[in-house]
Structures are given as structure tokens and as C-alpha cells.
Amino acid sequence: MYEELASVEQEKDRRNQLWAELAKKAEASSAPASVLNELKIFYGGRGIWVDKATTQGVGNSEYGVTVGLLHSGAAYADDLFDDGAIYHYPKTRTPGRDRSEVEATKAAGRHRLPLFFTIVPQRGQNRIVKRAWVEKWDDYLGLFFVSFGDQPEQPETDDEIGEDDFVLTIHRSSEERRVNRPKRAARFKYDVLQYYGESRCSMCSIRASQLLDAAHIVDVSAGGSDHKRNGLILCASHHRAYDAQLIAIHPNTYEILAASDVSLEDLGINSNSLAHLLKKPHIKALSWRWDRWQARSKFEGEPIAKDNS
């Protein structure tokens, strides 16, 4: 056990030294690929770089421990945020290697080892390199949550995660309220995806993760919290429709209602309620949104909803 811990600490020191050497050779915000290859911060053509020759056996990991993750900047662009990223498990024609890379990335998370998250803004451009930490993963969804920063986030315990911990609103800075990219955007999307347990729009059949958002029910501009039950998985179109108050969800029945000048069919919504969801958003969040939708409809002198039958 002592040798295992020592090996992990040695690997952490090695990675810290690599970060220091990178700072001497290039800016982390504009690092040439040649420098990353030279230091072996990232190497090879796949999205996950393990450097198995160096990391195999660290923490008793037979697969090694991931050193770097590559994000092309194009694929899954909506899963890349200022505070972190949602990183998808590899799915290639070599499933055995995919599995070993996934296990090596989990090992980086278990041992709290930093890794190098490399972003390629456009083909031919220098890379952006962020110090990153694997915080969570979900085998069913095939997703990692990776945070950016000098230190990993404090891991949550089961005692800290309960159904009674719901917070409707929080204090947000004026900047957070002004832009719809809250400080913890990456974690929020990951937590909402994991809570509902599927990568699919709650209102239609779209499953392509590139088109899915985590939508706040109590929106950011009103101080809505980043609690998972203040969120819904919506495709980009239905997220936009929800924010524009073209649709609302009844807090008691989970029925989806359309504004008076459109129908659910017009909006491409093929489910008339959220009853199919195994887990539901919080009634306090739905009630807050419902009250404001009703108030707006009354102010505009319109019927609250159109008969969608």
C-alpha cells in the first residue's frame, strides 16, 4: 500500500514538473503541437493519451493512468465550458483499446492526478492546454465530468447528496445573470444528464448529444440554482422555445402546454407530458416557472394555453 501511494505521489510530481516545463516553453493558451509532443503531454492520434509505458502500474492500474485528453473544438463543442467539460467515452473500431483508455481515465480520477486537457480551436492552430481533473463518470451514459483549475473540486459524499437539499435560487453576480453561461455550467449539465439517466430531449426523440442542452427551469437571469432538479434535458430547439415561453409544464400533472398561437405539433414536441421521466424536476422550480407563464399570458390578454388535443 505504501509503495502504491508513493507511486501515485511520484506521478503527481512528474505531472507538476511537466506543467512547469510547458510554462517555460510556451503559453498554455497557445502551445504548439510540437511542444506537447516533445514533453509527451499529449502524443498520438487518439483523443485519450495514457503514456502506458510511463504510467502502467501507478496506483496498481494495469491500464496505466491517462495523462491527456484531446478536444477537437468542433465535436461536442457545446460540452466545453470555461469551468470544465463533459468528455465522451471513446467509441471506435477497437473496443478493447477504448475500454483500457476509459479505465485509465477513471484511474486519474480515483487517484486525484491532474491531467492535461488539450483543445484544438481550429485545424493548424496552436493548442490551448488546461490543467484538469476527472471528477465523475457514468458508464451508462458514457460520460466523464472534467473540471479545470489548479486543484480538484472537493468530492461530494453520499450524505451531502440528498433529495431534501434542493435550493431554488442562489446569489449570482451581475455577469452570471447577464450571460447564459453560469460559472458551473459544465457540472450543471453533467449532473442533469446523470440525474435523468439518459441523453435524450425530454420533449422529443432527439438523442444526439451534440444537440442537447441542460436547461434551467428557474433561469440564470433570475438567480436559478445549478441544482440538478432545477434542470431539464432539452434539444436546442425546445430549449429556445421554453425560454421564449412558447411552452410550459404544469407543476402538478407534468403536462406540456403550448402558448395560444402555436401547438405542440408546430413545435415538433411528440410528448404531451413529462410523466415518462423516471425522475422528475422539482415541483418548486416548475411552480415558479408556471406562475410566471400564467402571469405573462394574463398580461398579454391571451388564453393561458391552446388546446393541444
GROMACS .gro file of C-alpha atoms in nm:
model
  309
    1MET     CA    1   0.000   0.000   0.000
    2TYR     CA    2   0.283   0.241   0.089
    3GLU     CA    3   0.456   0.170  -0.243
    4GLU     CA    4   0.128   0.229  -0.427
    5LEU     CA    5   0.077   0.569  -0.261
    6ALA     CA    6   0.439   0.661  -0.322
    7SER     CA    7   0.398   0.575  -0.690
    8VAL     CA    8   0.092   0.799  -0.716
    9GLU     CA    9   0.275   1.087  -0.546
   10GLN     CA   10   0.572   1.042  -0.777
   11GLU     CA   11   0.343   1.056  -1.079
   12LYS     CA   12   0.177   1.370  -0.942
   13ASP     CA   13   0.520   1.531  -0.903
   14ARG     CA   14   0.609   1.428  -1.259
   15ARG     CA   15   0.295   1.592  -1.397
   16ASN     CA   16   0.355   1.908  -1.196
   17GLN     CA   17   0.704   1.920  -1.343
   18LEU     CA   18   0.563   1.877  -1.694
   19TRP     CA   19   0.330   2.172  -1.632
   20ALA     CA   20   0.626   2.382  -1.520
   21GLU     CA   21   0.827   2.282  -1.828
   22LEU     CA   22   0.534   2.368  -2.053
   23ALA     CA   23   0.522   2.716  -1.897
   24LYS     CA   24   0.890   2.765  -1.986
   25LYS     CA   25   0.845   2.662  -2.348
   26ALA     CA   26   0.505   2.807  -2.442
   27GLU     CA   27   0.193   2.984  -2.321
   28ALA     CA   28  -0.073   2.738  -2.209
   29SER     CA   29  -0.321   2.939  -2.414
   30SER     CA   30  -0.116   2.894  -2.734
   31ALA     CA   31   0.106   2.587  -2.726
   32PRO     CA   32   0.247   2.437  -3.048
   33ALA     CA   33   0.168   2.071  -3.102
   34SER     CA   34   0.542   2.005  -3.134
   35VAL     CA   35   0.599   2.119  -2.774
   36LEU     CA   36   0.320   1.895  -2.643
   37ASN     CA   37   0.467   1.601  -2.834
   38GLU     CA   38   0.818   1.676  -2.710
   39LEU     CA   39   0.707   1.681  -2.346
   40LYS     CA   40   0.464   1.393  -2.408
   41ILE     CA   41   0.186   1.599  -2.254
   42PHE     CA   42  -0.018   1.477  -2.547
   43TYR     CA   43   0.102   1.229  -2.804
   44GLY     CA   44  -0.058   1.022  -3.077
   45GLY     CA   45  -0.372   1.047  -3.283
   46ARG     CA   46  -0.640   0.935  -3.039
   47GLY     CA   47  -0.840   1.151  -2.801
   48ILE     CA   48  -0.703   0.993  -2.483
   49TRP     CA   49  -0.328   0.983  -2.418
   50VAL     CA   50  -0.225   0.735  -2.148
   51ASP     CA   51   0.154   0.705  -2.196
   52LYS     CA   52   0.123   0.348  -2.076
   53ALA     CA   53   0.498   0.288  -2.080
   54THR     CA   54   0.533   0.552  -1.808
   55THR     CA   55   0.209   0.519  -1.612
   56GLN     CA   56   0.132   0.146  -1.612
   57GLY     CA   57   0.127   0.024  -1.253
   58VAL     CA   58   0.074   0.368  -1.100
   59GLY     CA   59  -0.180   0.309  -0.825
   60ASN     CA   60  -0.178  -0.057  -0.934
   61SER     CA   61  -0.353   0.035  -1.258
   62GLU     CA   62  -0.289  -0.232  -1.522
   63TYR     CA   63  -0.416   0.008  -1.791
   64GLY     CA   64  -0.196   0.298  -1.688
   65VAL     CA   65  -0.327   0.644  -1.594
   66THR     CA   66  -0.445   0.895  -1.851
   67VAL     CA   67  -0.210   1.191  -1.896
   68GLY     CA   68  -0.403   1.397  -2.151
   69LEU     CA   69  -0.743   1.441  -2.313
   70LEU     CA   70  -0.790   1.598  -2.655
   71HIS     CA   71  -1.091   1.807  -2.754
   72SER     CA   72  -1.110   1.898  -3.121
   73GLY     CA   73  -1.307   2.216  -3.053
   74ALA     CA   74  -1.566   2.107  -3.311
   75ALA     CA   75  -1.713   1.775  -3.199
   76TYR     CA   76  -1.919   1.817  -2.883
   77ALA     CA   77  -1.847   2.191  -2.879
   78ASP     CA   78  -2.149   2.250  -2.653
   79ASP     CA   79  -1.993   2.023  -2.389
   80LEU     CA   80  -1.691   2.250  -2.348
   81PHE     CA   81  -1.720   2.531  -2.091
   82ASP     CA   82  -1.494   2.778  -1.912
   83ASP     CA   83  -1.502   2.576  -1.591
   84GLY     CA   84  -1.475   2.226  -1.735
   85ALA     CA   85  -1.602   1.980  -1.990
   86ILE     CA   86  -1.818   1.677  -2.043
   87TYR     CA   87  -1.594   1.424  -2.212
   88HIS     CA   88  -1.747   1.132  -2.402
   89TYR     CA   89  -1.615   0.778  -2.376
   90PRO     CA   90  -1.433   0.673  -2.695
   91LYS     CA   91  -1.629   0.457  -2.937
   92THR     CA   92  -1.403   0.331  -3.213
   93ARG     CA   93  -1.348   0.013  -3.406
   94THR     CA   94  -1.111  -0.111  -3.135
   95PRO     CA   95  -1.340  -0.157  -2.832
   96GLY     CA   96  -1.070  -0.328  -2.628
   97ARG     CA   97  -0.849  -0.022  -2.653
   98ASP     CA   98  -1.147   0.204  -2.586
   99ARG     CA   99  -1.212   0.017  -2.261
  100SER     CA  100  -0.849   0.041  -2.149
  101GLU     CA  101  -0.849   0.417  -2.215
  102VAL     CA  102  -1.171   0.460  -2.017
  103GLU     CA  103  -1.026   0.265  -1.724
  104ALA     CA  104  -0.703   0.466  -1.738
  105THR     CA  105  -0.905   0.789  -1.725
  106LYS     CA  106  -1.104   0.662  -1.426
  107ALA     CA  107  -0.771   0.587  -1.257
  108ALA     CA  108  -0.670   0.954  -1.296
  109GLY     CA  109  -0.993   1.043  -1.116
  110ARG     CA  110  -0.957   0.786  -0.838
  111HIS     CA  111  -0.602   0.893  -0.758
  112ARG     CA  112  -0.675   1.268  -0.798
  113LEU     CA  113  -0.400   1.306  -1.054
  114PRO     CA  114  -0.402   1.617  -1.274
  115LEU     CA  115  -0.410   1.574  -1.649
  116PHE     CA  116  -0.362   1.797  -1.950
  117PHE     CA  117  -0.680   1.890  -2.135
  118THR     CA  118  -0.580   1.999  -2.484
  119ILE     CA  119  -0.818   2.200  -2.703
  120VAL     CA  120  -0.761   2.246  -3.076
  121PRO     CA  121  -0.950   2.566  -3.171
  122GLN     CA  122  -0.909   2.515  -3.548
  123ARG     CA  123  -0.702   2.290  -3.766
  124GLY     CA  124  -0.341   2.411  -3.782
  125GLN     CA  125  -0.370   2.646  -3.484
  126ASN     CA  126  -0.175   2.620  -3.161
  127ARG     CA  127  -0.337   2.430  -2.877
  128ILE     CA  128  -0.497   2.556  -2.557
  129VAL     CA  129  -0.389   2.346  -2.260
  130LYS     CA  130  -0.579   2.342  -1.931
  131ARG     CA  131  -0.491   2.177  -1.604
  132ALA     CA  132  -0.779   1.936  -1.550
  133TRP     CA  133  -0.921   1.681  -1.308
  134VAL     CA  134  -1.151   1.384  -1.367
  135GLU     CA  135  -1.429   1.439  -1.112
  136LYS     CA  136  -1.707   1.196  -1.206
  137TRP     CA  137  -1.804   0.938  -1.463
  138ASP     CA  138  -2.112   0.742  -1.567
  139ASP     CA  139  -2.073   0.413  -1.753
  140TYR     CA  140  -2.436   0.402  -1.867
  141LEU     CA  141  -2.421   0.747  -2.026
  142GLY     CA  142  -2.057   0.702  -2.129
  143LEU     CA  143  -1.950   1.039  -1.991
  144PHE     CA  144  -1.674   1.192  -1.778
  145PHE     CA  145  -1.707   1.523  -1.598
  146VAL     CA  146  -1.373   1.705  -1.608
  147SER     CA  147  -1.310   2.029  -1.416
  148PHE     CA  148  -1.046   2.291  -1.495
  149GLY     CA  149  -0.833   2.454  -1.227
  150ASP     CA  150  -0.523   2.434  -1.012
  151GLN     CA  151  -0.692   2.195  -0.770
  152PRO     CA  152  -0.967   1.933  -0.800
  153GLU     CA  153  -1.310   2.012  -0.665
  154GLN     CA  154  -1.395   1.882  -0.320
  155PRO     CA  155  -1.562   1.545  -0.377
  156GLU     CA  156  -1.921   1.516  -0.260
  157THR     CA  157  -2.021   1.240  -0.020
  158ASP     CA  158  -2.344   1.045  -0.028
  159ASP     CA  159  -2.451   1.227   0.290
  160GLU     CA  160  -2.422   1.559   0.108
  161ILE     CA  161  -2.638   1.450  -0.184
  162GLY     CA  162  -3.000   1.409  -0.084
  163GLU     CA  163  -3.346   1.476  -0.214
  164ASP     CA  164  -3.405   1.738   0.058
  165ASP     CA  165  -3.111   1.959  -0.041
  166PHE     CA  166  -3.297   2.142  -0.317
  167VAL     CA  167  -3.219   2.512  -0.348
  168LEU     CA  168  -3.439   2.715  -0.583
  169THR     CA  169  -3.228   3.028  -0.626
  170ILE     CA  170  -2.878   3.140  -0.539
  171HIS     CA  171  -2.692   3.469  -0.542
  172ARG     CA  172  -2.535   3.524  -0.882
  173SER     CA  173  -2.306   3.801  -0.996
  174SER     CA  174  -2.439   4.052  -1.245
  175GLU     CA  175  -2.217   3.893  -1.510
  176GLU     CA  176  -2.362   3.547  -1.447
  177ARG     CA  177  -2.715   3.685  -1.466
  178ARG     CA  178  -2.638   3.869  -1.789
  179VAL     CA  179  -2.496   3.576  -1.984
  180ASN     CA  180  -2.650   3.233  -2.001
  181ARG     CA  181  -2.327   3.051  -1.916
  182PRO     CA  182  -2.316   3.017  -1.539
  183LYS     CA  183  -1.989   2.961  -1.360
  184ARG     CA  184  -2.054   2.591  -1.302
  185ALA     CA  185  -2.207   2.523  -1.644
  186ALA     CA  186  -2.016   2.201  -1.715
  187ARG     CA  187  -2.102   2.043  -1.381
  188PHE     CA  188  -2.465   2.150  -1.414
  189LYS     CA  189  -2.508   1.978  -1.750
  190TYR     CA  190  -2.334   1.663  -1.630
  191ASP     CA  191  -2.542   1.649  -1.311
  192VAL     CA  192  -2.869   1.696  -1.501
  193LEU     CA  193  -2.778   1.427  -1.754
  194GLN     CA  194  -2.684   1.188  -1.476
  195TYR     CA  195  -2.998   1.266  -1.274
  196TYR     CA  196  -3.236   1.184  -1.559
  197GLY     CA  197  -3.019   0.892  -1.667
  198GLU     CA  198  -3.043   0.939  -2.042
  199SER     CA  199  -2.915   1.159  -2.320
  200ARG     CA  200  -3.246   1.249  -2.479
  201CYS     CA  201  -3.463   1.559  -2.509
  202SER     CA  202  -3.748   1.546  -2.257
  203MET     CA  203  -3.994   1.670  -2.519
  204CYS     CA  204  -3.894   1.490  -2.838
  205SER     CA  205  -3.695   1.193  -2.962
  206ILE     CA  206  -3.364   1.370  -3.030
  207ARG     CA  207  -3.075   1.178  -2.874
  208ALA     CA  208  -2.775   1.332  -3.049
  209SER     CA  209  -2.579   1.472  -2.755
  210GLN     CA  210  -2.437   1.748  -2.976
  211LEU     CA  211  -2.789   1.896  -2.988
  212LEU     CA  212  -2.880   1.858  -2.620
  213ASP     CA  213  -2.869   2.129  -2.353
  214ALA     CA  214  -2.921   2.134  -1.979
  215ALA     CA  215  -3.192   2.399  -1.947
  216HIS     CA  216  -3.252   2.586  -1.622
  217ILE     CA  217  -3.617   2.586  -1.515
  218VAL     CA  218  -3.566   2.888  -1.289
  219ASP     CA  219  -3.339   3.065  -1.530
  220VAL     CA  220  -2.995   3.206  -1.456
  221SER     CA  221  -3.110   3.566  -1.502
  222ALA     CA  222  -3.348   3.516  -1.208
  223GLY     CA  223  -3.079   3.357  -0.992
  224GLY     CA  224  -3.184   2.999  -1.063
  225SER     CA  225  -2.962   2.746  -0.891
  226ASP     CA  226  -2.747   2.480  -1.055
  227HIS     CA  227  -2.927   2.203  -0.867
  228LYS     CA  228  -2.993   1.904  -1.091
  229ARG     CA  229  -3.369   1.921  -1.023
  230ASN     CA  230  -3.375   2.279  -1.149
  231GLY     CA  231  -3.280   2.141  -1.489
  232LEU     CA  232  -3.424   1.963  -1.788
  233ILE     CA  233  -3.252   1.795  -2.082
  234LEU     CA  234  -3.384   1.971  -2.392
  235CYS     CA  235  -3.272   1.984  -2.751
  236ALA     CA  236  -3.159   2.325  -2.872
  237SER     CA  237  -3.495   2.399  -3.039
  238HIS     CA  238  -3.709   2.313  -2.738
  239HIS     CA  239  -3.470   2.489  -2.502
  240ARG     CA  240  -3.521   2.802  -2.710
  241ALA     CA  241  -3.898   2.751  -2.715
  242TYR     CA  242  -3.903   2.700  -2.337
  243ASP     CA  243  -3.702   3.016  -2.273
  244ALA     CA  244  -3.932   3.208  -2.510
  245GLN     CA  245  -4.231   3.086  -2.304
  246LEU     CA  246  -4.388   2.917  -2.603
  247ILE     CA  247  -4.434   2.613  -2.380
  248ALA     CA  248  -4.486   2.549  -2.012
  249ILE     CA  249  -4.507   2.246  -1.782
  250HIS     CA  250  -4.788   2.210  -1.530
  251PRO     CA  251  -4.623   2.154  -1.191
  252ASN     CA  252  -4.881   1.901  -1.066
  253THR     CA  253  -4.959   1.695  -1.375
  254TYR     CA  254  -4.633   1.746  -1.573
  255GLU     CA  255  -4.849   1.822  -1.877
  256ILE     CA  256  -4.671   2.019  -2.151
  257LEU     CA  257  -4.881   2.312  -2.274
  258ALA     CA  258  -4.828   2.540  -2.571
  259ALA     CA  259  -4.898   2.911  -2.597
  260SER     CA  260  -5.219   3.016  -2.771
  261ASP     CA  261  -5.065   3.086  -3.114
  262VAL     CA  262  -4.881   2.754  -3.156
  263SER     CA  263  -4.937   2.385  -3.095
  264LEU     CA  264  -4.712   2.112  -2.967
  265GLU     CA  265  -4.715   1.969  -3.318
  266ASP     CA  266  -4.599   2.306  -3.458
  267LEU     CA  267  -4.307   2.294  -3.217
  268GLY     CA  268  -4.212   1.936  -3.300
  269ILE     CA  269  -4.298   1.811  -2.950
  270ASN     CA  270  -4.410   1.450  -2.962
  271SER     CA  271  -4.476   1.403  -2.591
  272ASN     CA  272  -4.756   1.589  -2.414
  273SER     CA  273  -4.613   1.547  -2.065
  274LEU     CA  274  -4.303   1.466  -1.864
  275ALA     CA  275  -4.476   1.170  -1.698
  276HIS     CA  276  -4.247   0.933  -1.887
  277LEU     CA  277  -3.941   1.056  -1.698
  278LEU     CA  278  -3.835   0.815  -1.424
  279LYS     CA  279  -3.711   1.111  -1.222
  280LYS     CA  280  -3.886   1.446  -1.221
  281PRO     CA  281  -3.780   1.810  -1.186
  282HIS     CA  282  -3.857   1.973  -0.852
  283ILE     CA  283  -4.215   2.097  -0.807
  284LYS     CA  284  -4.089   2.428  -0.662
  285ALA     CA  285  -3.896   2.500  -0.981
  286LEU     CA  286  -4.188   2.403  -1.205
  287SER     CA  287  -4.429   2.611  -0.994
  288TRP     CA  288  -4.203   2.917  -1.017
  289ARG     CA  289  -4.193   2.890  -1.395
  290TRP     CA  290  -4.565   2.812  -1.425
  291ASP     CA  291  -4.667   3.118  -1.220
  292ARG     CA  292  -4.464   3.347  -1.443
  293TRP     CA  293  -4.601   3.186  -1.758
  294GLN     CA  294  -4.958   3.241  -1.637
  295ALA     CA  295  -4.881   3.599  -1.536
  296ARG     CA  296  -4.737   3.675  -1.877
  297SER     CA  297  -5.035   3.523  -2.057
  298LYS     CA  298  -5.280   3.726  -1.849
  299PHE     CA  299  -5.079   4.045  -1.903
  300GLU     CA  300  -5.089   3.993  -2.277
  301GLY     CA  301  -5.460   3.920  -2.263
  302GLU     CA  302  -5.425   3.574  -2.414
  303PRO     CA  303  -5.568   3.240  -2.312
  304ILE     CA  304  -5.316   3.060  -2.094
  305ALA     CA  305  -5.278   2.771  -2.333
  306LYS     CA  306  -5.406   2.627  -2.654
  307ASP     CA  307  -5.597   2.302  -2.658
  308ASN     CA  308  -5.332   2.059  -2.778
  309SER     CA  309  -5.563   1.763  -2.827
   0.00000   0.00000   0.00000
